[in-house]
Amino acid sequence: MNYWLMKSEPEAFSIDDLKRKKTEAWDGVRNYQARNFMRDGMRPGDKVFFYHSNCNPPGIVGIAEVATDAYPDPSQFDPKSKYFDAGSSRDNPRWLLVDVKFVRKLKRTISLDELKSDQALVDMPLLRKGNRLSVMPVDATHWKHILTLE
DNA sequence: GCCAACGTTGGC
DNA sequence: GCCAACGTTGGC
């Protein structure tokens, strides 16, 4: 089983939204590296840290689970969607998504500040300077360590 | 709102 | 294939 971190702006889609909806198709990922993680790395049952970005404070707020293998993101075919991609075809879809299932909220937000200041987490991809990936892997050791902070 | 970092696009 | 211009992300 693998561990992941997925970012969302809480104003767009928060951990409470996921809790209410139970499962969500994680559409709108338009970055090849993030797509490849979903396509090649994610399998149903993998665990996901739900991360709130572009808010105060940014940080990990909950746990989710990968619910499906990757499949074509329907929004890329919808001309009315902001995620529409005229360069993608149904025969050869460019963008994929997975369904993500709510597991639980953390007892408290583990803030980006706190993650940054933790010596055990210096190698986390999330904390690399300039990293803007919205989907990224988490080491099992980092996963376990972060849960001890809760 | 600013801006650094990064990805993508397109002219050449 | 290079690289300047541009758009986006996301912390601050």
PDB file of C-alpha atoms (C1' of nucleotides) in Angstrom:
ATOM      1  CA  MET A   1       0.000   0.000   0.000  1.00  0.00           C
ATOM      2  CA  ASN A   2       1.189   3.511  -0.808  1.00  0.00           C
ATOM      3  CA  TYR A   3       0.675   6.852   0.875  1.00  0.00           C
ATOM      4  CA  TRP A   4      -0.115  10.143  -0.809  1.00  0.00           C
ATOM      5  CA  LEU A   5      -0.836  13.784  -0.202  1.00  0.00           C
ATOM      6  CA  MET A   6      -3.448  15.702  -2.158  1.00  0.00           C
ATOM      7  CA  LYS A   7      -3.920  19.444  -2.010  1.00  0.00           C
ATOM      8  CA  SER A   8      -7.166  21.298  -2.199  1.00  0.00           C
ATOM      9  CA  GLU A   9      -8.130  24.885  -1.600  1.00  0.00           C
ATOM     10  CA  PRO A  10     -10.751  24.705   1.156  1.00  0.00           C
ATOM     11  CA  GLU A  11     -12.776  27.456  -0.518  1.00  0.00           C
ATOM     12  CA  ALA A  12     -13.083  25.211  -3.553  1.00  0.00           C
ATOM     13  CA  PHE A  13     -13.328  21.818  -1.856  1.00  0.00           C
ATOM     14  CA  SER A  14     -12.574  21.208   1.815  1.00  0.00           C
ATOM     15  CA  ILE A  15     -12.235  18.171   4.049  1.00  0.00           C
ATOM     16  CA  ASP A  16     -15.733  18.970   5.345  1.00  0.00           C
ATOM     17  CA  ASP A  17     -17.040  18.857   1.788  1.00  0.00           C
ATOM     18  CA  LEU A  18     -15.485  15.416   1.391  1.00  0.00           C
ATOM     19  CA  LYS A  19     -16.951  14.311   4.709  1.00  0.00           C
ATOM     20  CA  ARG A  20     -20.397  15.369   3.588  1.00  0.00           C
ATOM     21  CA  LYS A  21     -20.135  13.802   0.131  1.00  0.00           C
ATOM     22  CA  LYS A  22     -18.304  10.645   1.333  1.00  0.00           C
ATOM     23  CA  THR A  23     -16.624  10.173  -2.070  1.00  0.00           C
ATOM     24  CA  GLU A  24     -15.417  12.639  -4.663  1.00  0.00           C
ATOM     25  CA  ALA A  25     -14.027  12.315  -8.177  1.00  0.00           C
ATOM     26  CA  TRP A  26     -10.787  14.264  -7.956  1.00  0.00           C
ATOM     27  CA  ASP A  27     -11.152  16.162 -11.194  1.00  0.00           C
ATOM     28  CA  GLY A  28      -9.167  19.036 -12.603  1.00  0.00           C
ATOM     29  CA  VAL A  29      -5.628  17.739 -12.185  1.00  0.00           C
ATOM     30  CA  ARG A  30      -3.812  19.214 -15.212  1.00  0.00           C
ATOM     31  CA  ASN A  31      -0.225  18.447 -14.395  1.00  0.00           C
ATOM     32  CA  TYR A  32       1.500  15.480 -15.975  1.00  0.00           C
ATOM     33  CA  GLN A  33       3.528  14.482 -12.954  1.00  0.00           C
ATOM     34  CA  ALA A  34       0.468  14.528 -10.735  1.00  0.00           C
ATOM     35  CA  ARG A  35      -1.476  12.582 -13.350  1.00  0.00           C
ATOM     36  CA  ASN A  36       1.252   9.971 -13.534  1.00  0.00           C
ATOM     37  CA  PHE A  37       1.179   9.476  -9.775  1.00  0.00           C
ATOM     38  CA  MET A  38      -2.549   8.801  -9.995  1.00  0.00           C
ATOM     39  CA  ARG A  39      -2.240   6.583 -13.048  1.00  0.00           C
ATOM     40  CA  ASP A  40       0.857   4.589 -12.168  1.00  0.00           C
ATOM     41  CA  GLY A  41       1.083   4.750  -8.410  1.00  0.00           C
ATOM     42  CA  MET A  42      -2.356   4.899  -6.869  1.00  0.00           C
ATOM     43  CA  ARG A  43      -4.355   1.813  -6.137  1.00  0.00           C
ATOM     44  CA  PRO A  44      -7.653   1.434  -4.277  1.00  0.00           C
ATOM     45  CA  GLY A  45      -6.990   1.331  -0.560  1.00  0.00           C
ATOM     46  CA  ASP A  46      -4.001   3.661  -0.632  1.00  0.00           C
ATOM     47  CA  LYS A  47      -4.148   6.293   2.082  1.00  0.00           C
ATOM     48  CA  VAL A  48      -4.141  10.028   1.412  1.00  0.00           C
ATOM     49  CA  PHE A  49      -3.369  13.062   3.525  1.00  0.00           C
ATOM     50  CA  PHE A  50      -5.887  15.778   2.693  1.00  0.00           C
ATOM     51  CA  TYR A  51      -4.051  19.095   2.591  1.00  0.00           C
ATOM     52  CA  HIS A  52      -5.576  22.557   2.627  1.00  0.00           C
ATOM     53  CA  SER A  53      -3.650  25.052   0.507  1.00  0.00           C
ATOM     54  CA  ASN A  54      -4.068  28.763  -0.089  1.00  0.00           C
ATOM     55  CA  CYS A  55      -5.554  29.346   3.330  1.00  0.00           C
ATOM     56  CA  ASN A  56      -4.499  30.235   6.823  1.00  0.00           C
ATOM     57  CA  PRO A  57      -2.897  28.129   8.035  1.00  0.00           C
ATOM     58  CA  PRO A  58      -2.121  25.693   5.235  1.00  0.00           C
ATOM     59  CA  GLY A  59      -1.664  22.128   6.475  1.00  0.00           C
ATOM     60  CA  ILE A  60      -2.865  18.554   6.720  1.00  0.00           C
ATOM     61  CA  VAL A  61      -6.446  18.378   7.916  1.00  0.00           C
ATOM     62  CA  GLY A  62      -7.623  14.835   7.308  1.00  0.00           C
ATOM     63  CA  ILE A  63      -7.232  11.371   5.887  1.00  0.00           C
ATOM     64  CA  ALA A  64      -8.846   9.952   2.786  1.00  0.00           C
ATOM     65  CA  GLU A  65      -8.529   6.770   0.795  1.00  0.00           C
ATOM     66  CA  VAL A  66      -8.108   6.056  -2.893  1.00  0.00           C
ATOM     67  CA  ALA A  67     -11.376   4.432  -3.957  1.00  0.00           C
ATOM     68  CA  THR A  68     -10.757   3.570  -7.633  1.00  0.00           C
ATOM     69  CA  ASP A  69      -8.042   3.061 -10.160  1.00  0.00           C
ATOM     70  CA  ALA A  70      -7.402   6.034 -12.419  1.00  0.00           C
ATOM     71  CA  TYR A  71      -9.956   6.671 -15.179  1.00  0.00           C
ATOM     72  CA  PRO A  72     -10.528   9.496 -17.681  1.00  0.00           C
ATOM     73  CA  ASP A  73     -11.493  12.834 -16.131  1.00  0.00           C
ATOM     74  CA  PRO A  74     -14.840  13.691 -17.773  1.00  0.00           C
ATOM     75  CA  SER A  75     -14.322  17.437 -17.317  1.00  0.00           C
ATOM     76  CA  GLN A  76     -11.659  17.476 -20.038  1.00  0.00           C
ATOM     77  CA  PHE A  77     -14.371  16.723 -22.640  1.00  0.00           C
ATOM     78  CA  ASP A  78     -16.849  19.334 -21.418  1.00  0.00           C
ATOM     79  CA  PRO A  79     -16.514  22.622 -23.336  1.00  0.00           C
ATOM     80  CA  LYS A  80     -18.339  24.410 -20.528  1.00  0.00           C
ATOM     81  CA  SER A  81     -15.911  23.203 -17.862  1.00  0.00           C
ATOM     82  CA  LYS A  82     -12.964  25.309 -16.815  1.00  0.00           C
ATOM     83  CA  TYR A  83     -10.991  22.084 -17.072  1.00  0.00           C
ATOM     84  CA  PHE A  84     -11.918  21.545 -20.711  1.00  0.00           C
ATOM     85  CA  ASP A  85      -8.967  20.516 -22.860  1.00  0.00           C
ATOM     86  CA  ALA A  86      -9.533  20.820 -26.609  1.00  0.00           C
ATOM     87  CA  GLY A  87      -6.341  18.864 -27.184  1.00  0.00           C
ATOM     88  CA  SER A  88      -7.649  15.720 -25.535  1.00  0.00           C
ATOM     89  CA  SER A  89      -9.789  13.089 -27.242  1.00  0.00           C
ATOM     90  CA  ARG A  90     -12.054  10.369 -25.907  1.00  0.00           C
ATOM     91  CA  ASP A  91      -9.995   7.810 -27.807  1.00  0.00           C
ATOM     92  CA  ASN A  92      -6.841   8.973 -26.110  1.00  0.00           C
ATOM     93  CA  PRO A  93      -7.700  10.933 -22.973  1.00  0.00           C
ATOM     94  CA  ARG A  94      -4.945  13.132 -21.671  1.00  0.00           C
ATOM     95  CA  TRP A  95      -6.197  13.557 -18.103  1.00  0.00           C
ATOM     96  CA  LEU A  96      -7.150  10.999 -15.492  1.00  0.00           C
ATOM     97  CA  LEU A  97      -8.584  11.081 -12.008  1.00  0.00           C
ATOM     98  CA  VAL A  98      -9.303   8.772  -9.109  1.00  0.00           C
ATOM     99  CA  ASP A  99     -12.227   8.744  -6.715  1.00  0.00           C
ATOM    100  CA  VAL A 100     -11.254   9.701  -3.192  1.00  0.00           C
ATOM    101  CA  LYS A 101     -13.160   8.488  -0.144  1.00  0.00           C
ATOM    102  CA  PHE A 102     -13.420  10.226   3.220  1.00  0.00           C
ATOM    103  CA  VAL A 103     -11.796   8.399   6.124  1.00  0.00           C
ATOM    104  CA  ARG A 104     -11.570  10.890   8.962  1.00  0.00           C
ATOM    105  CA  LYS A 105     -10.588  14.381   9.944  1.00  0.00           C
ATOM    106  CA  LEU A 106      -7.476  14.843  12.034  1.00  0.00           C
ATOM    107  CA  LYS A 107      -8.099  15.960  15.598  1.00  0.00           C
ATOM    108  CA  ARG A 108      -6.339  19.166  14.647  1.00  0.00           C
ATOM    109  CA  THR A 109      -4.689  20.754  11.644  1.00  0.00           C
ATOM    110  CA  ILE A 110      -1.025  19.868  11.359  1.00  0.00           C
ATOM    111  CA  SER A 111       0.207  23.085   9.839  1.00  0.00           C
ATOM    112  CA  LEU A 112       2.780  23.542   7.136  1.00  0.00           C
ATOM    113  CA  ASP A 113       4.818  25.519   9.669  1.00  0.00           C
ATOM    114  CA  GLU A 114       4.869  22.566  12.018  1.00  0.00           C
ATOM    115  CA  LEU A 115       5.816  20.134   9.265  1.00  0.00           C
ATOM    116  CA  LYS A 116       8.639  22.411   8.150  1.00  0.00           C
ATOM    117  CA  SER A 117      10.097  22.675  11.609  1.00  0.00           C
ATOM    118  CA  ASP A 118      10.188  18.899  12.129  1.00  0.00           C
ATOM    119  CA  GLN A 119      13.617  17.382  11.577  1.00  0.00           C
ATOM    120  CA  ALA A 120      12.108  13.981  10.766  1.00  0.00           C
ATOM    121  CA  LEU A 121      10.311  15.441   7.754  1.00  0.00           C
ATOM    122  CA  VAL A 122      12.998  17.475   5.994  1.00  0.00           C
ATOM    123  CA  ASP A 123      12.961  15.092   3.016  1.00  0.00           C
ATOM    124  CA  MET A 124       9.235  15.349   2.393  1.00  0.00           C
ATOM    125  CA  PRO A 125       8.502  16.316  -1.225  1.00  0.00           C
ATOM    126  CA  LEU A 126       5.799  18.640   0.099  1.00  0.00           C
ATOM    127  CA  LEU A 127       8.429  20.746   1.820  1.00  0.00           C
ATOM    128  CA  ARG A 128      10.770  21.077  -1.134  1.00  0.00           C
ATOM    129  CA  LYS A 129      11.199  24.671  -2.125  1.00  0.00           C
ATOM    130  CA  GLY A 130       8.872  25.731  -4.891  1.00  0.00           C
ATOM    131  CA  ASN A 131       6.953  22.500  -5.011  1.00  0.00           C
ATOM    132  CA  ARG A 132       3.554  23.083  -6.551  1.00  0.00           C
ATOM    133  CA  LEU A 133       2.449  19.512  -7.169  1.00  0.00           C
ATOM    134  CA  SER A 134      -1.114  18.903  -6.088  1.00  0.00           C
ATOM    135  CA  VAL A 135      -0.672  15.128  -5.884  1.00  0.00           C
ATOM    136  CA  MET A 136       2.482  13.620  -4.439  1.00  0.00           C
ATOM    137  CA  PRO A 137       3.749  10.526  -2.671  1.00  0.00           C
ATOM    138  CA  VAL A 138       4.410  10.345   1.078  1.00  0.00           C
ATOM    139  CA  ASP A 139       6.983   7.972   2.574  1.00  0.00           C
ATOM    140  CA  ALA A 140       5.553   5.406   4.989  1.00  0.00           C
ATOM    141  CA  THR A 141       7.974   6.663   7.638  1.00  0.00           C
ATOM    142  CA  HIS A 142       6.796  10.237   7.149  1.00  0.00           C
ATOM    143  CA  TRP A 143       3.188   9.137   7.222  1.00  0.00           C
ATOM    144  CA  LYS A 144       3.624   7.382  10.543  1.00  0.00           C
ATOM    145  CA  HIS A 145       5.608  10.219  12.020  1.00  0.00           C
ATOM    146  CA  ILE A 146       3.005  12.814  11.063  1.00  0.00           C
ATOM    147  CA  LEU A 147       0.292  10.743  12.706  1.00  0.00           C
ATOM    148  CA  THR A 148       2.250  10.782  15.966  1.00  0.00           C
ATOM    149  CA  LEU A 149       2.048  14.605  15.867  1.00  0.00           C
ATOM    150  CA  GLU A 150      -1.709  14.518  15.901  1.00  0.00           C
TER     151      GLU A 150
ATOM    152  C1'  DG B   1      -1.896  41.565  -3.329  1.00  0.00           C
ATOM    153  C1'  DC B   2       2.912  40.270  -4.101  1.00  0.00           C
ATOM    154  C1'  DC B   3       6.102  37.415  -6.010  1.00  0.00           C
ATOM    155  C1'  DA B   4       9.180  33.183  -6.391  1.00  0.00           C
ATOM    156  C1'  DA B   5       9.111  28.932  -8.518  1.00  0.00           C
ATOM    157  C1'  DC B   6       7.783  26.207 -11.935  1.00  0.00           C
ATOM    158  C1'  DG B   7       5.272  24.307 -16.209  1.00  0.00           C
ATOM    159  C1'  DT B   8       3.729  25.180 -20.825  1.00  0.00           C
ATOM    160  C1'  DT B   9       3.603  27.396 -25.222  1.00  0.00           C
ATOM    161  C1'  DG B  10       5.225  28.904 -29.444  1.00  0.00           C
ATOM    162  C1'  DG B  11       8.478  31.528 -32.422  1.00  0.00           C
ATOM    163  C1'  DC B  12      12.682  30.818 -34.410  1.00  0.00           C
TER     164       DC B  12
ATOM    165  C1'  DG C   1      15.803  22.086 -29.520  1.00  0.00           C
ATOM    166  C1'  DC C   2      16.352  26.622 -27.318  1.00  0.00           C
ATOM    167  C1'  DC C   3      14.421  29.997 -24.639  1.00  0.00           C
ATOM    168  C1'  DA C   4      11.487  34.147 -23.795  1.00  0.00           C
ATOM    169  C1'  DA C   5       6.946  35.041 -22.624  1.00  0.00           C
ATOM    170  C1'  DC C   6       3.230  33.847 -20.234  1.00  0.00           C
ATOM    171  C1'  DG C   7       0.092  31.507 -16.884  1.00  0.00           C
ATOM    172  C1'  DT C   8      -0.516  29.164 -12.504  1.00  0.00           C
ATOM    173  C1'  DT C   9       0.372  27.737  -7.810  1.00  0.00           C
ATOM    174  C1'  DG C  10       0.545  28.767  -3.258  1.00  0.00           C
ATOM    175  C1'  DG C  11       3.054  30.728   0.768  1.00  0.00           C
ATOM    176  C1'  DC C  12       3.385  34.914   2.898  1.00  0.00           C
TER     177       DC C  12
END
